[in-house]
Short mmCIF file of C-alpha atoms in Angstrom, two decimals:
data_model
loop_
_atom_site.label_atom_id
_atom_site.label_comp_id
_atom_site.label_asym_id
_atom_site.label_seq_id
_atom_site.Cartn_x
_atom_site.Cartn_y
_atom_site.Cartn_z
CA MET A 820 50.18 107.52 65.36
CA ALA A 821 53.31 108.55 67.16
CA GLU A 822 55.18 111.44 65.62
CA ASN A 823 58.90 111.81 66.02
CA LYS A 824 59.76 113.65 69.20
CA LEU A 825 60.57 117.34 69.23
CA VAL A 826 64.09 118.34 70.22
CA ASN A 827 64.11 121.45 72.44
CA GLY A 828 60.52 122.06 71.31
CA ARG A 829 61.51 122.09 67.63
CA ILE A 830 60.76 119.69 64.79
CA ASN A 831 63.71 117.71 63.47
CA LEU A 832 63.36 118.32 59.73
CA ASP A 833 65.97 115.66 58.96
CA LYS A 834 63.64 112.88 60.12
CA PRO A 835 60.25 111.77 58.79
CA ARG A 836 57.25 113.11 60.67
CA TYR A 837 56.00 109.65 61.62
CA SER A 838 57.97 106.95 63.39
CA GLN A 839 59.54 104.52 60.96
CA ASP A 840 59.45 101.76 63.60
CA THR A 841 55.86 100.81 62.76
CA TYR A 842 54.09 99.81 59.58
CA MET A 843 51.54 102.66 59.96
CA GLY A 844 54.32 105.21 60.41
CA ARG A 845 56.10 104.01 57.29
CA ALA A 846 52.81 103.91 55.34
CA LYS A 847 51.88 107.46 56.39
CA HIS A 848 55.36 108.67 55.41
CA PHE A 849 55.09 106.94 52.03
CA PHE A 850 51.61 108.33 51.30
CA GLN A 851 52.73 111.80 52.33
CA THR A 852 55.79 111.62 50.06
CA THR A 853 53.87 110.30 47.05
CA ASN A 854 50.73 112.43 47.46
CA PRO A 855 49.58 113.12 43.86
CA LEU A 856 48.02 116.43 44.92
CA ASN A 857 51.55 117.81 45.35
CA ILE A 858 52.04 117.93 41.57
CA PHE A 859 49.39 120.66 41.42
CA ALA A 860 51.37 122.98 43.70
CA SER A 861 52.32 126.20 41.93
CA ASN A 862 55.89 127.49 41.71
CA SER A 863 54.89 130.16 44.22
CA GLN A 864 53.63 127.53 46.69
CA LEU A 865 56.79 125.48 46.24
CA GLN A 866 58.98 128.54 46.79
CA THR A 867 57.01 129.52 49.90
CA ALA A 868 57.43 125.99 51.29
CA ALA A 869 61.16 125.99 50.52
CA THR A 870 61.57 129.38 52.17
CA LEU A 871 59.74 128.30 55.33
CA VAL A 872 61.79 125.09 55.58
CA LYS A 873 65.05 127.04 55.22
CA GLN A 874 63.91 129.69 57.72
CA TYR A 875 62.84 127.00 60.20
CA ARG A 876 66.20 125.21 59.88
CA ALA A 877 67.92 128.50 60.70
CA GLY A 878 65.51 129.23 63.58
CA LEU A 879 64.22 132.34 61.76
CA GLU A 880 60.66 131.28 60.95
CA PRO A 881 57.94 133.95 61.05
CA PRO A 882 56.09 134.46 64.32
CA ASN A 883 52.95 132.36 64.80
CA THR A 884 54.32 129.57 62.60
CA THR A 885 52.61 126.39 63.77
CA LYS A 886 53.88 122.83 63.79
CA GLU A 887 51.31 122.04 61.07
CA HIS A 888 52.65 124.88 58.89
CA VAL A 889 56.16 123.47 59.20
CA TYR A 890 55.06 119.88 58.47
CA ALA A 891 53.00 120.98 55.44
CA ALA A 892 55.93 122.98 54.08
CA LYS A 893 58.31 120.08 54.74
CA SER A 894 56.01 117.66 52.91
CA LEU A 895 55.65 119.92 49.88
CA TYR A 896 59.36 120.78 49.86
CA GLU A 897 60.45 117.14 50.06
CA SER A 898 58.06 116.18 47.26
CA ALA A 899 59.48 118.74 44.82
CA TYR A 900 63.14 119.34 45.69
CA HIS A 901 65.99 116.84 45.35
CA PRO A 902 67.25 115.84 48.81
CA GLY A 903 70.91 115.87 47.76
CA THR A 904 71.14 118.90 45.51
CA GLY A 905 68.22 121.00 46.72
CA GLU A 906 67.23 121.64 43.09
CA LYS A 907 63.59 121.61 42.06
CA MET A 908 62.88 118.31 40.31
CA VAL A 909 61.19 117.93 36.93
CA ILE A 910 57.49 117.44 37.60
CA LEU A 911 57.30 114.05 35.83
CA GLY A 912 60.25 112.76 37.86
CA ARG A 913 58.72 113.52 41.25
CA MET A 914 57.39 110.65 43.34
CA SER A 915 54.04 112.47 43.54
CA ALA A 916 53.66 112.01 39.77
CA GLN A 917 54.16 108.24 39.92
CA VAL A 918 50.58 107.11 40.46
CA PRO A 919 48.80 109.39 37.98
CA CYS A 920 51.43 109.00 35.25
CA ASN A 921 51.72 105.24 35.64
CA MET A 922 47.93 104.88 35.61
CA VAL A 923 47.74 106.67 32.26
CA ILE A 924 50.67 104.77 30.78
CA THR A 925 49.47 101.38 32.02
CA GLY A 926 45.94 102.08 30.82
CA CYS A 927 47.24 102.94 27.37
CA MET A 928 49.50 99.88 27.30
CA LEU A 929 46.52 97.65 28.14
CA THR A 930 44.18 99.39 25.71
CA PHE A 931 46.46 99.79 22.69
CA TYR A 932 48.15 96.41 22.31
CA LYS A 933 46.68 95.15 19.04
CA THR A 934 49.17 96.66 16.59
CA PRO A 935 52.96 96.48 16.77
CA ALA A 936 53.18 100.26 16.28
CA ALA A 937 50.99 100.88 19.36
CA VAL A 938 52.98 98.38 21.43
CA ILE A 939 56.24 100.03 20.39
CA LEU A 940 54.93 103.51 21.16
CA TRP A 941 53.60 102.71 24.64
CA GLN A 942 56.60 100.58 25.65
CA TRP A 943 58.84 103.46 24.58
CA VAL A 944 56.70 105.98 26.55
CA ASN A 945 56.85 103.71 29.61
CA GLN A 946 60.62 103.25 29.48
CA THR A 947 61.15 106.96 28.83
CA PHE A 948 59.02 107.83 31.85
CA ASN A 949 61.01 105.33 33.97
CA ALA A 950 64.27 106.91 32.76
CA ILE A 951 63.02 110.40 33.68
CA VAL A 952 62.09 109.20 37.18
CA ASN A 953 65.43 107.43 37.63
CA TYR A 954 67.42 110.42 36.40
CA THR A 955 65.45 112.89 38.53
CA ASN A 956 65.95 110.80 41.68
CA ARG A 957 69.58 109.87 41.05
CA SER A 958 72.30 110.14 43.66
CA ALA A 959 73.61 113.67 44.03
CA THR A 960 77.16 112.46 44.66
CA THR A 961 77.87 111.17 41.15
CA VAL A 962 77.14 112.67 37.77
CA PRO A 963 76.43 109.94 35.20
CA THR A 964 77.91 110.19 31.74
CA VAL A 965 75.68 110.14 28.66
CA SER A 966 76.71 106.53 27.91
CA GLN A 967 75.99 105.50 31.52
CA MET A 968 72.45 106.79 31.04
CA MET A 969 71.84 105.69 27.45
CA VAL A 970 73.00 102.06 27.68
CA PRO A 971 70.49 101.09 30.39
CA TYR A 972 67.74 103.16 28.72
CA VAL A 973 68.23 101.54 25.31
CA SER A 974 68.64 98.08 26.88
CA ALA A 975 65.47 98.44 28.94
CA THR A 976 63.51 99.80 25.99
CA PHE A 977 64.57 97.01 23.64
CA GLY A 978 64.05 94.40 26.36
CA ALA A 979 60.51 95.68 26.95
CA LEU A 980 59.80 95.80 23.21
CA ILE A 981 61.06 92.28 22.60
CA THR A 982 59.08 90.94 25.56
CA ALA A 983 55.84 92.76 24.67
CA LEU A 984 55.96 92.00 20.94
CA GLY A 985 57.05 88.41 21.60
CA LEU A 986 54.26 87.77 24.09
CA ASN A 987 51.70 89.36 21.78
CA TYR A 988 52.84 87.03 19.00
CA VAL A 989 52.82 83.94 21.22
CA THR A 990 49.36 84.65 22.64
CA LYS A 991 47.87 84.95 19.14
CA TYR A 992 48.78 81.34 18.39
CA ALA A 993 48.67 79.75 21.83
CA PRO A 994 45.66 77.70 22.91
CA PRO A 995 43.29 79.45 25.35
CA LEU A 996 43.96 78.95 29.03
CA ILE A 997 40.31 78.35 29.79
CA GLY A 998 37.79 76.67 27.51
#
């Protein structure tokens, strides 16, 4: 897999490691960005990665820093810090938390569907998780107002509730698809 070319022997930290001109390059970049193992990184590891990335950008990295050290730090840094603000993101809002969190939520939504209370709870958990992810990964150039955040959240939650409860009701009385 072709990596992006070095400029004057240095890694361009503003570009993804792998070429985005090929499917494999885009897939590797995506898997690196969403790696669930990154959510287990300690605050110390995240700070060390952030420090190395900042030192490398300034050309002040420690001696014997390898290309692999820089790429590992870049990957960890980009998975935990907002690209626009540079602030550390809430752990549940990071892309690396998407797969494990959605697996738990989806599993619970599929398991606990028999009572309206369970449907309401898990639809609310799902929409709240989506809102956390959306807020954490928002544009850094605009600050949304409370109403700009609450209207879509409440609309999405009620839309999901109406759909889930409505489909549960319909499927109880609908004829079976097979047999």
